Amino acid sequence: MSEEVVLLDFWPSPFGMRMRIALAEKGIKYESKEEDLRNKSDLLLQMNPIHQKIPVLIHNGKPVCESLIQVQYIDEVWHHKSPLLPSDPYQRAIARFWADFADKKMSDLGRKIWATKGEEQANAKKEFIESLKLLEGELGDKPYFGGENLGYVDVVFVPFYSWFYAYEMCGDFSIDAECPKLMAWAKRCLEKESVSESLPDQEKVYGFVLQMKKAFGIE
């Protein structure tokens, strides 16, 4: 049976990066369609009418929305290669917990670091670092959150590495100084082609953030 896979994406989106990594890990060929989020395509509005957001994974004409759900879908449909979620139900639940934690904390707090100032930014930075340290504790001495191999939490979390430089520059702090084990993990992930080819350059993302700050009048 022929598989038609299309990804509606936007290059700096960490949520889109998850799809790129997961599909690469599974060896799935797909067509990527870059969206202009200021002028959303009819296809995006048709495939995700509720949220009207990227990424959207379209598999044989059927849309799957929301990146955590999409990664699980990819893992279930193409389960014969590079399993991302553990086979044990309890370990699977733990992986989903930490993926959900990273998903909520990184996105919300990261945005506050670059988009706010003063006390609000300071509080966001403090909670962001605390969240990273909790994730670092969960990683422990394992090479990956998935153990010996890249897993679900790794795929969900590592895209934010491409935003770390922007957070550091906007928030005036060093993630490497705070969480050296976590940075070593990120660099280990980047040794995998599925990750390195899916994540944009950190300075390019920082340039994008500066454009957004200017557009929103944040100086």
mmCIF file with all atom_site columns, C-alpha atoms in Angstrom:
data_model
loop_
_atom_site.group_PDB
_atom_site.id
_atom_site.type_symbol
_atom_site.label_atom_id
_atom_site.label_alt_id
_atom_site.label_comp_id
_atom_site.label_asym_id
_atom_site.label_entity_id
_atom_site.label_seq_id
_atom_site.pdbx_PDB_ins_code
_atom_site.Cartn_x
_atom_site.Cartn_y
_atom_site.Cartn_z
_atom_site.occupancy
_atom_site.B_iso_or_equiv
_atom_site.pdbx_formal_charge
_atom_site.auth_seq_id
_atom_site.auth_comp_id
_atom_site.auth_asym_id
_atom_site.auth_atom_id
_atom_site.pdbx_PDB_model_num
ATOM 1   C CA . MET A 1 1   ? 0.000   0.000  0.000  1.00 0.00 ? 1   MET A CA 1
ATOM 2   C CA . SER A 1 2   ? 1.430   3.390  -0.953 1.00 0.00 ? 2   SER A CA 1
ATOM 3   C CA . GLU A 1 3   ? 1.723   5.920  1.848  1.00 0.00 ? 3   GLU A CA 1
ATOM 4   C CA . GLU A 1 4   ? 1.080   9.603  1.241  1.00 0.00 ? 4   GLU A CA 1
ATOM 5   C CA . VAL A 1 5   ? 2.475   11.700 4.079  1.00 0.00 ? 5   VAL A CA 1
ATOM 6   C CA . VAL A 1 6   ? 2.376   15.506 4.092  1.00 0.00 ? 6   VAL A CA 1
ATOM 7   C CA . LEU A 1 7   ? 3.589   17.793 6.872  1.00 0.00 ? 7   LEU A CA 1
ATOM 8   C CA . LEU A 1 8   ? 2.292   21.350 7.201  1.00 0.00 ? 8   LEU A CA 1
ATOM 9   C CA . ASP A 1 9   ? 5.131   23.052 9.018  1.00 0.00 ? 9   ASP A CA 1
ATOM 10  C CA . PHE A 1 10  ? 6.900   26.318 9.899  1.00 0.00 ? 10  PHE A CA 1
ATOM 11  C CA . TRP A 1 11  ? 10.694  26.184 10.167 1.00 0.00 ? 11  TRP A CA 1
ATOM 12  C CA . PRO A 1 12  ? 11.276  27.640 13.699 1.00 0.00 ? 12  PRO A CA 1
ATOM 13  C CA . SER A 1 13  ? 8.427   25.670 15.291 1.00 0.00 ? 13  SER A CA 1
ATOM 14  C CA . PRO A 1 14  ? 9.712   23.183 17.901 1.00 0.00 ? 14  PRO A CA 1
ATOM 15  C CA . PHE A 1 15  ? 6.396   21.367 17.481 1.00 0.00 ? 15  PHE A CA 1
ATOM 16  C CA . GLY A 1 16  ? 7.050   20.907 13.766 1.00 0.00 ? 16  GLY A CA 1
ATOM 17  C CA . MET A 1 17  ? 10.603  19.784 14.555 1.00 0.00 ? 17  MET A CA 1
ATOM 18  C CA . ARG A 1 18  ? 9.134   16.890 16.548 1.00 0.00 ? 18  ARG A CA 1
ATOM 19  C CA . MET A 1 19  ? 7.431   15.628 13.410 1.00 0.00 ? 19  MET A CA 1
ATOM 20  C CA . ARG A 1 20  ? 10.604  15.973 11.357 1.00 0.00 ? 20  ARG A CA 1
ATOM 21  C CA . ILE A 1 21  ? 12.610  13.956 13.907 1.00 0.00 ? 21  ILE A CA 1
ATOM 22  C CA . ALA A 1 22  ? 9.961   11.256 14.381 1.00 0.00 ? 22  ALA A CA 1
ATOM 23  C CA . LEU A 1 23  ? 9.448   10.771 10.637 1.00 0.00 ? 23  LEU A CA 1
ATOM 24  C CA . ALA A 1 24  ? 13.222  10.680 10.075 1.00 0.00 ? 24  ALA A CA 1
ATOM 25  C CA . GLU A 1 25  ? 13.680  8.108  12.857 1.00 0.00 ? 25  GLU A CA 1
ATOM 26  C CA . LYS A 1 26  ? 11.061  5.920  11.174 1.00 0.00 ? 26  LYS A CA 1
ATOM 27  C CA . GLY A 1 27  ? 12.567  6.456  7.709  1.00 0.00 ? 27  GLY A CA 1
ATOM 28  C CA . ILE A 1 28  ? 9.274   7.820  6.336  1.00 0.00 ? 28  ILE A CA 1
ATOM 29  C CA . LYS A 1 29  ? 9.386   9.898  3.177  1.00 0.00 ? 29  LYS A CA 1
ATOM 30  C CA . TYR A 1 30  ? 7.046   12.864 3.240  1.00 0.00 ? 30  TYR A CA 1
ATOM 31  C CA . GLU A 1 31  ? 6.255   16.144 1.555  1.00 0.00 ? 31  GLU A CA 1
ATOM 32  C CA . SER A 1 32  ? 6.869   19.215 3.684  1.00 0.00 ? 32  SER A CA 1
ATOM 33  C CA . LYS A 1 33  ? 4.741   22.299 3.034  1.00 0.00 ? 33  LYS A CA 1
ATOM 34  C CA . GLU A 1 34  ? 5.998   25.490 4.683  1.00 0.00 ? 34  GLU A CA 1
ATOM 35  C CA . GLU A 1 35  ? 3.170   27.652 6.007  1.00 0.00 ? 35  GLU A CA 1
ATOM 36  C CA . ASP A 1 36  ? 3.000   31.437 6.192  1.00 0.00 ? 36  ASP A CA 1
ATOM 37  C CA . LEU A 1 37  ? 1.255   31.859 9.541  1.00 0.00 ? 37  LEU A CA 1
ATOM 38  C CA . ARG A 1 38  ? 0.240   35.438 8.708  1.00 0.00 ? 38  ARG A CA 1
ATOM 39  C CA . ASN A 1 39  ? -1.511  34.141 5.607  1.00 0.00 ? 39  ASN A CA 1
ATOM 40  C CA . LYS A 1 40  ? -2.621  30.603 6.389  1.00 0.00 ? 40  LYS A CA 1
ATOM 41  C CA . SER A 1 41  ? -3.249  28.292 3.466  1.00 0.00 ? 41  SER A CA 1
ATOM 42  C CA . ASP A 1 42  ? -6.675  26.887 2.644  1.00 0.00 ? 42  ASP A CA 1
ATOM 43  C CA . LEU A 1 43  ? -5.187  23.433 3.202  1.00 0.00 ? 43  LEU A CA 1
ATOM 44  C CA . LEU A 1 44  ? -4.161  24.309 6.782  1.00 0.00 ? 44  LEU A CA 1
ATOM 45  C CA . LEU A 1 45  ? -7.586  25.801 7.572  1.00 0.00 ? 45  LEU A CA 1
ATOM 46  C CA . GLN A 1 46  ? -9.287  22.764 6.052  1.00 0.00 ? 46  GLN A CA 1
ATOM 47  C CA . MET A 1 47  ? -7.072  20.197 7.834  1.00 0.00 ? 47  MET A CA 1
ATOM 48  C CA . ASN A 1 48  ? -7.028  21.908 11.249 1.00 0.00 ? 48  ASN A CA 1
ATOM 49  C CA . PRO A 1 49  ? -10.226 23.982 11.412 1.00 0.00 ? 49  PRO A CA 1
ATOM 50  C CA . ILE A 1 50  ? -10.369 23.980 15.237 1.00 0.00 ? 50  ILE A CA 1
ATOM 51  C CA . HIS A 1 51  ? -6.950  25.404 16.159 1.00 0.00 ? 51  HIS A CA 1
ATOM 52  C CA . GLN A 1 52  ? -5.749  26.500 12.691 1.00 0.00 ? 52  GLN A CA 1
ATOM 53  C CA . LYS A 1 53  ? -2.164  25.815 13.787 1.00 0.00 ? 53  LYS A CA 1
ATOM 54  C CA . ILE A 1 54  ? 0.844   23.918 12.520 1.00 0.00 ? 54  ILE A CA 1
ATOM 55  C CA . PRO A 1 55  ? 2.101   21.270 12.525 1.00 0.00 ? 55  PRO A CA 1
ATOM 56  C CA . VAL A 1 56  ? -0.491  19.146 10.775 1.00 0.00 ? 56  VAL A CA 1
ATOM 57  C CA . LEU A 1 57  ? 0.397   15.612 9.768  1.00 0.00 ? 57  LEU A CA 1
ATOM 58  C CA . ILE A 1 58  ? -1.691  14.453 6.792  1.00 0.00 ? 58  ILE A CA 1
ATOM 59  C CA . HIS A 1 59  ? -1.561  10.682 6.308  1.00 0.00 ? 59  HIS A CA 1
ATOM 60  C CA . ASN A 1 60  ? -3.341  9.397  3.212  1.00 0.00 ? 60  ASN A CA 1
ATOM 61  C CA . GLY A 1 61  ? -5.540  12.503 3.196  1.00 0.00 ? 61  GLY A CA 1
ATOM 62  C CA . LYS A 1 62  ? -6.466  12.301 6.888  1.00 0.00 ? 62  LYS A CA 1
ATOM 63  C CA . PRO A 1 63  ? -5.201  15.026 9.263  1.00 0.00 ? 63  PRO A CA 1
ATOM 64  C CA . VAL A 1 64  ? -3.661  14.387 12.677 1.00 0.00 ? 64  VAL A CA 1
ATOM 65  C CA . CYS A 1 65  ? -3.224  17.507 14.848 1.00 0.00 ? 65  CYS A CA 1
ATOM 66  C CA . GLU A 1 66  ? -1.299  18.423 18.019 1.00 0.00 ? 66  GLU A CA 1
ATOM 67  C CA . SER A 1 67  ? 2.355   17.386 18.095 1.00 0.00 ? 67  SER A CA 1
ATOM 68  C CA . LEU A 1 68  ? 2.325   15.074 21.165 1.00 0.00 ? 68  LEU A CA 1
ATOM 69  C CA . ILE A 1 69  ? -0.537  13.129 19.580 1.00 0.00 ? 69  ILE A CA 1
ATOM 70  C CA . GLN A 1 70  ? 1.212   13.161 16.194 1.00 0.00 ? 70  GLN A CA 1
ATOM 71  C CA . VAL A 1 71  ? 4.441   11.636 17.556 1.00 0.00 ? 71  VAL A CA 1
ATOM 72  C CA . GLN A 1 72  ? 2.435   8.863  19.246 1.00 0.00 ? 72  GLN A CA 1
ATOM 73  C CA . TYR A 1 73  ? 0.494   8.306  16.017 1.00 0.00 ? 73  TYR A CA 1
ATOM 74  C CA . ILE A 1 74  ? 3.717   8.022  14.004 1.00 0.00 ? 74  ILE A CA 1
ATOM 75  C CA . ASP A 1 75  ? 5.074   5.534  16.545 1.00 0.00 ? 75  ASP A CA 1
ATOM 76  C CA . GLU A 1 76  ? 1.926   3.403  16.398 1.00 0.00 ? 76  GLU A CA 1
ATOM 77  C CA . VAL A 1 77  ? 1.488   3.405  12.613 1.00 0.00 ? 77  VAL A CA 1
ATOM 78  C CA . TRP A 1 78  ? 5.158   2.721  11.801 1.00 0.00 ? 78  TRP A CA 1
ATOM 79  C CA . HIS A 1 79  ? 5.882   0.536  14.827 1.00 0.00 ? 79  HIS A CA 1
ATOM 80  C CA . HIS A 1 80  ? 8.302   -1.854 13.109 1.00 0.00 ? 80  HIS A CA 1
ATOM 81  C CA . LYS A 1 81  ? 11.261  0.562  13.169 1.00 0.00 ? 81  LYS A CA 1
ATOM 82  C CA . SER A 1 82  ? 12.837  2.684  15.935 1.00 0.00 ? 82  SER A CA 1
ATOM 83  C CA . PRO A 1 83  ? 10.134  2.403  18.622 1.00 0.00 ? 83  PRO A CA 1
ATOM 84  C CA . LEU A 1 84  ? 9.783   5.698  20.505 1.00 0.00 ? 84  LEU A CA 1
ATOM 85  C CA . LEU A 1 85  ? 7.465   4.740  23.358 1.00 0.00 ? 85  LEU A CA 1
ATOM 86  C CA . PRO A 1 86  ? 8.348   1.881  25.758 1.00 0.00 ? 86  PRO A CA 1
ATOM 87  C CA . SER A 1 87  ? 6.440   -1.388 25.419 1.00 0.00 ? 87  SER A CA 1
ATOM 88  C CA . ASP A 1 88  ? 5.792   -1.569 29.186 1.00 0.00 ? 88  ASP A CA 1
ATOM 89  C CA . PRO A 1 89  ? 2.540   0.283  30.090 1.00 0.00 ? 89  PRO A CA 1
ATOM 90  C CA . TYR A 1 90  ? 3.987   1.880  33.243 1.00 0.00 ? 90  TYR A CA 1
ATOM 91  C CA . GLN A 1 91  ? 7.149   3.097  31.493 1.00 0.00 ? 91  GLN A CA 1
ATOM 92  C CA . ARG A 1 92  ? 4.950   4.406  28.673 1.00 0.00 ? 92  ARG A CA 1
ATOM 93  C CA . ALA A 1 93  ? 2.912   6.395  31.209 1.00 0.00 ? 93  ALA A CA 1
ATOM 94  C CA . ILE A 1 94  ? 6.097   7.840  32.739 1.00 0.00 ? 94  ILE A CA 1
ATOM 95  C CA . ALA A 1 95  ? 7.357   8.869  29.277 1.00 0.00 ? 95  ALA A CA 1
ATOM 96  C CA . ARG A 1 96  ? 4.035   10.574 28.530 1.00 0.00 ? 96  ARG A CA 1
ATOM 97  C CA . PHE A 1 97  ? 4.193   12.419 31.867 1.00 0.00 ? 97  PHE A CA 1
ATOM 98  C CA . TRP A 1 98  ? 7.660   13.879 31.172 1.00 0.00 ? 98  TRP A CA 1
ATOM 99  C CA . ALA A 1 99  ? 6.822   14.680 27.560 1.00 0.00 ? 99  ALA A CA 1
ATOM 100 C CA . ASP A 1 100 ? 3.747   16.591 28.760 1.00 0.00 ? 100 ASP A CA 1
ATOM 101 C CA . PHE A 1 101 ? 5.851   18.373 31.413 1.00 0.00 ? 101 PHE A CA 1
ATOM 102 C CA . ALA A 1 102 ? 8.491   19.453 28.873 1.00 0.00 ? 102 ALA A CA 1
ATOM 103 C CA . ASP A 1 103 ? 5.803   20.453 26.380 1.00 0.00 ? 103 ASP A CA 1
ATOM 104 C CA . LYS A 1 104 ? 4.059   22.805 28.816 1.00 0.00 ? 104 LYS A CA 1
ATOM 105 C CA . LYS A 1 105 ? 7.062   24.264 30.626 1.00 0.00 ? 105 LYS A CA 1
ATOM 106 C CA . MET A 1 106 ? 9.451   24.908 27.735 1.00 0.00 ? 106 MET A CA 1
ATOM 107 C CA . SER A 1 107 ? 6.972   26.630 25.461 1.00 0.00 ? 107 SER A CA 1
ATOM 108 C CA . ASP A 1 108 ? 5.212   28.861 28.011 1.00 0.00 ? 108 ASP A CA 1
ATOM 109 C CA . LEU A 1 109 ? 8.263   29.828 30.061 1.00 0.00 ? 109 LEU A CA 1
ATOM 110 C CA . GLY A 1 110 ? 10.523  30.187 27.039 1.00 0.00 ? 110 GLY A CA 1
ATOM 111 C CA . ARG A 1 111 ? 8.105   32.659 25.503 1.00 0.00 ? 111 ARG A CA 1
ATOM 112 C CA . LYS A 1 112 ? 7.991   34.687 28.726 1.00 0.00 ? 112 LYS A CA 1
ATOM 113 C CA . ILE A 1 113 ? 11.803  34.845 28.776 1.00 0.00 ? 113 ILE A CA 1
ATOM 114 C CA . TRP A 1 114 ? 11.998  36.529 25.363 1.00 0.00 ? 114 TRP A CA 1
ATOM 115 C CA . ALA A 1 115 ? 8.674   38.399 25.405 1.00 0.00 ? 115 ALA A CA 1
ATOM 116 C CA . THR A 1 116 ? 8.674   40.000 28.888 1.00 0.00 ? 116 THR A CA 1
ATOM 117 C CA . LYS A 1 117 ? 10.933  42.143 31.045 1.00 0.00 ? 117 LYS A CA 1
ATOM 118 C CA . GLY A 1 118 ? 11.655  42.857 34.695 1.00 0.00 ? 118 GLY A CA 1
ATOM 119 C CA . GLU A 1 119 ? 10.086  40.751 37.432 1.00 0.00 ? 119 GLU A CA 1
ATOM 120 C CA . GLU A 1 120 ? 7.934   38.683 35.065 1.00 0.00 ? 120 GLU A CA 1
ATOM 121 C CA . GLN A 1 121 ? 10.974  37.691 33.032 1.00 0.00 ? 121 GLN A CA 1
ATOM 122 C CA . ALA A 1 122 ? 13.018  36.975 36.187 1.00 0.00 ? 122 ALA A CA 1
ATOM 123 C CA . ASN A 1 123 ? 10.276  34.696 37.555 1.00 0.00 ? 123 ASN A CA 1
ATOM 124 C CA . ALA A 1 124 ? 9.955   32.887 34.214 1.00 0.00 ? 124 ALA A CA 1
ATOM 125 C CA . LYS A 1 125 ? 13.729  32.391 34.020 1.00 0.00 ? 125 LYS A CA 1
ATOM 126 C CA . LYS A 1 126 ? 13.814  30.974 37.566 1.00 0.00 ? 126 LYS A CA 1
ATOM 127 C CA . GLU A 1 127 ? 10.983  28.509 36.847 1.00 0.00 ? 127 GLU A CA 1
ATOM 128 C CA . PHE A 1 128 ? 12.506  27.624 33.469 1.00 0.00 ? 128 PHE A CA 1
ATOM 129 C CA . ILE A 1 129 ? 15.842  26.674 35.082 1.00 0.00 ? 129 ILE A CA 1
ATOM 130 C CA . GLU A 1 130 ? 14.032  24.724 37.835 1.00 0.00 ? 130 GLU A CA 1
ATOM 131 C CA . SER A 1 131 ? 12.099  22.823 35.141 1.00 0.00 ? 131 SER A CA 1
ATOM 132 C CA . LEU A 1 132 ? 15.310  22.034 33.248 1.00 0.00 ? 132 LEU A CA 1
ATOM 133 C CA . LYS A 1 133 ? 16.872  20.696 36.445 1.00 0.00 ? 133 LYS A CA 1
ATOM 134 C CA . LEU A 1 134 ? 13.875  18.443 37.042 1.00 0.00 ? 134 LEU A CA 1
ATOM 135 C CA . LEU A 1 135 ? 14.239  17.104 33.502 1.00 0.00 ? 135 LEU A CA 1
ATOM 136 C CA . GLU A 1 136 ? 17.976  16.673 34.061 1.00 0.00 ? 136 GLU A CA 1
ATOM 137 C CA . GLY A 1 137 ? 17.182  14.661 37.203 1.00 0.00 ? 137 GLY A CA 1
ATOM 138 C CA . GLU A 1 138 ? 14.824  12.408 35.233 1.00 0.00 ? 138 GLU A CA 1
ATOM 139 C CA . LEU A 1 139 ? 17.511  11.877 32.578 1.00 0.00 ? 139 LEU A CA 1
ATOM 140 C CA . GLY A 1 140 ? 19.988  10.787 35.273 1.00 0.00 ? 140 GLY A CA 1
ATOM 141 C CA . ASP A 1 141 ? 22.959  8.922  33.845 1.00 0.00 ? 141 ASP A CA 1
ATOM 142 C CA . LYS A 1 142 ? 21.065  7.536  30.853 1.00 0.00 ? 142 LYS A CA 1
ATOM 143 C CA . PRO A 1 143 ? 22.322  8.506  27.368 1.00 0.00 ? 143 PRO A CA 1
ATOM 144 C CA . TYR A 1 144 ? 18.751  9.419  26.362 1.00 0.00 ? 144 TYR A CA 1
ATOM 145 C CA . PHE A 1 145 ? 15.430  9.813  28.134 1.00 0.00 ? 145 PHE A CA 1
ATOM 146 C CA . GLY A 1 146 ? 14.469  6.684  26.175 1.00 0.00 ? 146 GLY A CA 1
ATOM 147 C CA . GLY A 1 147 ? 17.402  4.767  27.714 1.00 0.00 ? 147 GLY A CA 1
ATOM 148 C CA . GLU A 1 148 ? 19.994  3.531  25.253 1.00 0.00 ? 148 GLU A CA 1
ATOM 149 C CA . ASN A 1 149 ? 18.045  4.868  22.286 1.00 0.00 ? 149 ASN A CA 1
ATOM 150 C CA . LEU A 1 150 ? 16.266  8.071  21.326 1.00 0.00 ? 150 LEU A CA 1
ATOM 151 C CA . GLY A 1 151 ? 12.724  7.894  22.694 1.00 0.00 ? 151 GLY A CA 1
ATOM 152 C CA . TYR A 1 152 ? 9.452   9.781  22.942 1.00 0.00 ? 152 TYR A CA 1
ATOM 153 C CA . VAL A 1 153 ? 10.610  12.336 25.540 1.00 0.00 ? 153 VAL A CA 1
ATOM 154 C CA . ASP A 1 154 ? 13.796  13.024 23.564 1.00 0.00 ? 154 ASP A CA 1
ATOM 155 C CA . VAL A 1 155 ? 11.811  13.687 20.383 1.00 0.00 ? 155 VAL A CA 1
ATOM 156 C CA . VAL A 1 156 ? 9.410   15.988 22.242 1.00 0.00 ? 156 VAL A CA 1
ATOM 157 C CA . PHE A 1 157 ? 12.040  17.908 24.227 1.00 0.00 ? 157 PHE A CA 1
ATOM 158 C CA . VAL A 1 158 ? 15.169  18.242 22.042 1.00 0.00 ? 158 VAL A CA 1
ATOM 159 C CA . PRO A 1 159 ? 13.613  20.685 19.514 1.00 0.00 ? 159 PRO A CA 1
ATOM 160 C CA . PHE A 1 160 ? 13.736  23.363 22.225 1.00 0.00 ? 160 PHE A CA 1
ATOM 161 C CA . TYR A 1 161 ? 17.530  23.133 22.106 1.00 0.00 ? 161 TYR A CA 1
ATOM 162 C CA . SER A 1 162 ? 17.346  25.206 18.911 1.00 0.00 ? 162 SER A CA 1
ATOM 163 C CA . TRP A 1 163 ? 15.695  27.969 20.998 1.00 0.00 ? 163 TRP A CA 1
ATOM 164 C CA . PHE A 1 164 ? 18.094  27.773 23.971 1.00 0.00 ? 164 PHE A CA 1
ATOM 165 C CA . TYR A 1 165 ? 20.497  30.385 22.563 1.00 0.00 ? 165 TYR A CA 1
ATOM 166 C CA . ALA A 1 166 ? 17.636  32.850 22.070 1.00 0.00 ? 166 ALA A CA 1
ATOM 167 C CA . TYR A 1 167 ? 16.434  32.266 25.643 1.00 0.00 ? 167 TYR A CA 1
ATOM 168 C CA . GLU A 1 168 ? 19.981  32.768 26.951 1.00 0.00 ? 168 GLU A CA 1
ATOM 169 C CA . MET A 1 169 ? 20.538  35.973 24.990 1.00 0.00 ? 169 MET A CA 1
ATOM 170 C CA . CYS A 1 170 ? 17.152  37.448 25.948 1.00 0.00 ? 170 CYS A CA 1
ATOM 171 C CA . GLY A 1 171 ? 17.325  36.318 29.572 1.00 0.00 ? 171 GLY A CA 1
ATOM 172 C CA . ASP A 1 172 ? 21.073  36.826 30.142 1.00 0.00 ? 172 ASP A CA 1
ATOM 173 C CA . PHE A 1 173 ? 21.861  33.399 31.607 1.00 0.00 ? 173 PHE A CA 1
ATOM 174 C CA . SER A 1 174 ? 23.699  30.198 30.670 1.00 0.00 ? 174 SER A CA 1
ATOM 175 C CA . ILE A 1 175 ? 21.866  26.882 30.396 1.00 0.00 ? 175 ILE A CA 1
ATOM 176 C CA . ASP A 1 176 ? 25.207  25.073 30.128 1.00 0.00 ? 176 ASP A CA 1
ATOM 177 C CA . ALA A 1 177 ? 26.303  26.518 33.484 1.00 0.00 ? 177 ALA A CA 1
ATOM 178 C CA . GLU A 1 178 ? 23.009  25.549 35.128 1.00 0.00 ? 178 GLU A CA 1
ATOM 179 C CA . CYS A 1 179 ? 22.423  22.134 33.512 1.00 0.00 ? 179 CYS A CA 1
ATOM 180 C CA . PRO A 1 180 ? 25.631  20.680 32.017 1.00 0.00 ? 180 PRO A CA 1
ATOM 181 C CA . LYS A 1 181 ? 24.270  17.106 31.855 1.00 0.00 ? 181 LYS A CA 1
ATOM 182 C CA . LEU A 1 182 ? 21.243  18.281 29.914 1.00 0.00 ? 182 LEU A CA 1
ATOM 183 C CA . MET A 1 183 ? 23.403  20.155 27.412 1.00 0.00 ? 183 MET A CA 1
ATOM 184 C CA . ALA A 1 184 ? 25.571  17.051 26.978 1.00 0.00 ? 184 ALA A CA 1
ATOM 185 C CA . TRP A 1 185 ? 22.365  15.085 26.274 1.00 0.00 ? 185 TRP A CA 1
ATOM 186 C CA . ALA A 1 186 ? 21.257  17.654 23.659 1.00 0.00 ? 186 ALA A CA 1
ATOM 187 C CA . LYS A 1 187 ? 24.634  17.442 21.903 1.00 0.00 ? 187 LYS A CA 1
ATOM 188 C CA . ARG A 1 188 ? 24.402  13.633 21.988 1.00 0.00 ? 188 ARG A CA 1
ATOM 189 C CA . CYS A 1 189 ? 20.993  13.861 20.299 1.00 0.00 ? 189 CYS A CA 1
ATOM 190 C CA . LEU A 1 190 ? 22.474  16.175 17.655 1.00 0.00 ? 190 LEU A CA 1
ATOM 191 C CA . GLU A 1 191 ? 24.946  13.435 16.696 1.00 0.00 ? 191 GLU A CA 1
ATOM 192 C CA . LYS A 1 192 ? 21.948  11.636 15.218 1.00 0.00 ? 192 LYS A CA 1
ATOM 193 C CA . GLU A 1 193 ? 21.153  12.690 11.665 1.00 0.00 ? 193 GLU A CA 1
ATOM 194 C CA . SER A 1 194 ? 17.410  12.563 12.379 1.00 0.00 ? 194 SER A CA 1
ATOM 195 C CA . VAL A 1 195 ? 17.908  15.373 14.911 1.00 0.00 ? 195 VAL A CA 1
ATOM 196 C CA . SER A 1 196 ? 20.684  17.454 13.344 1.00 0.00 ? 196 SER A CA 1
ATOM 197 C CA . GLU A 1 197 ? 18.853  17.695 10.027 1.00 0.00 ? 197 GLU A CA 1
ATOM 198 C CA . SER A 1 198 ? 15.532  18.574 11.706 1.00 0.00 ? 198 SER A CA 1
ATOM 199 C CA . LEU A 1 199 ? 16.689  21.428 13.938 1.00 0.00 ? 199 LEU A CA 1
ATOM 200 C CA . PRO A 1 200 ? 17.478  24.884 12.542 1.00 0.00 ? 200 PRO A CA 1
ATOM 201 C CA . ASP A 1 201 ? 20.602  26.816 13.499 1.00 0.00 ? 201 ASP A CA 1
ATOM 202 C CA . GLN A 1 202 ? 20.320  28.453 16.946 1.00 0.00 ? 202 GLN A CA 1
ATOM 203 C CA . GLU A 1 203 ? 21.448  31.876 15.686 1.00 0.00 ? 203 GLU A CA 1
ATOM 204 C CA . LYS A 1 204 ? 18.839  31.751 12.916 1.00 0.00 ? 204 LYS A CA 1
ATOM 205 C CA . VAL A 1 205 ? 16.155  31.107 15.555 1.00 0.00 ? 205 VAL A CA 1
ATOM 206 C CA . TYR A 1 206 ? 17.539  33.996 17.635 1.00 0.00 ? 206 TYR A CA 1
ATOM 207 C CA . GLY A 1 207 ? 17.248  36.244 14.575 1.00 0.00 ? 207 GLY A CA 1
ATOM 208 C CA . PHE A 1 208 ? 13.614  35.156 14.221 1.00 0.00 ? 208 PHE A CA 1
ATOM 209 C CA . VAL A 1 209 ? 12.988  35.978 17.902 1.00 0.00 ? 209 VAL A CA 1
ATOM 210 C CA . LEU A 1 210 ? 14.501  39.446 17.447 1.00 0.00 ? 210 LEU A CA 1
ATOM 211 C CA . GLN A 1 211 ? 12.146  40.011 14.495 1.00 0.00 ? 211 GLN A CA 1
ATOM 212 C CA . MET A 1 212 ? 9.183   38.997 16.666 1.00 0.00 ? 212 MET A CA 1
ATOM 213 C CA . LYS A 1 213 ? 10.319  41.264 19.527 1.00 0.00 ? 213 LYS A CA 1
ATOM 214 C CA . LYS A 1 214 ? 10.495  44.146 17.069 1.00 0.00 ? 214 LYS A CA 1
ATOM 215 C CA . ALA A 1 215 ? 7.088   43.313 15.579 1.00 0.00 ? 215 ALA A CA 1
ATOM 216 C CA . PHE A 1 216 ? 5.499   43.162 19.056 1.00 0.00 ? 216 PHE A CA 1
ATOM 217 C CA . GLY A 1 217 ? 7.287   46.331 20.215 1.00 0.00 ? 217 GLY A CA 1
ATOM 218 C CA . ILE A 1 218 ? 9.309   44.519 22.893 1.00 0.00 ? 218 ILE A CA 1
ATOM 219 C CA . GLU A 1 219 ? 12.621  46.272 23.476 1.00 0.00 ? 219 GLU A CA 1
#
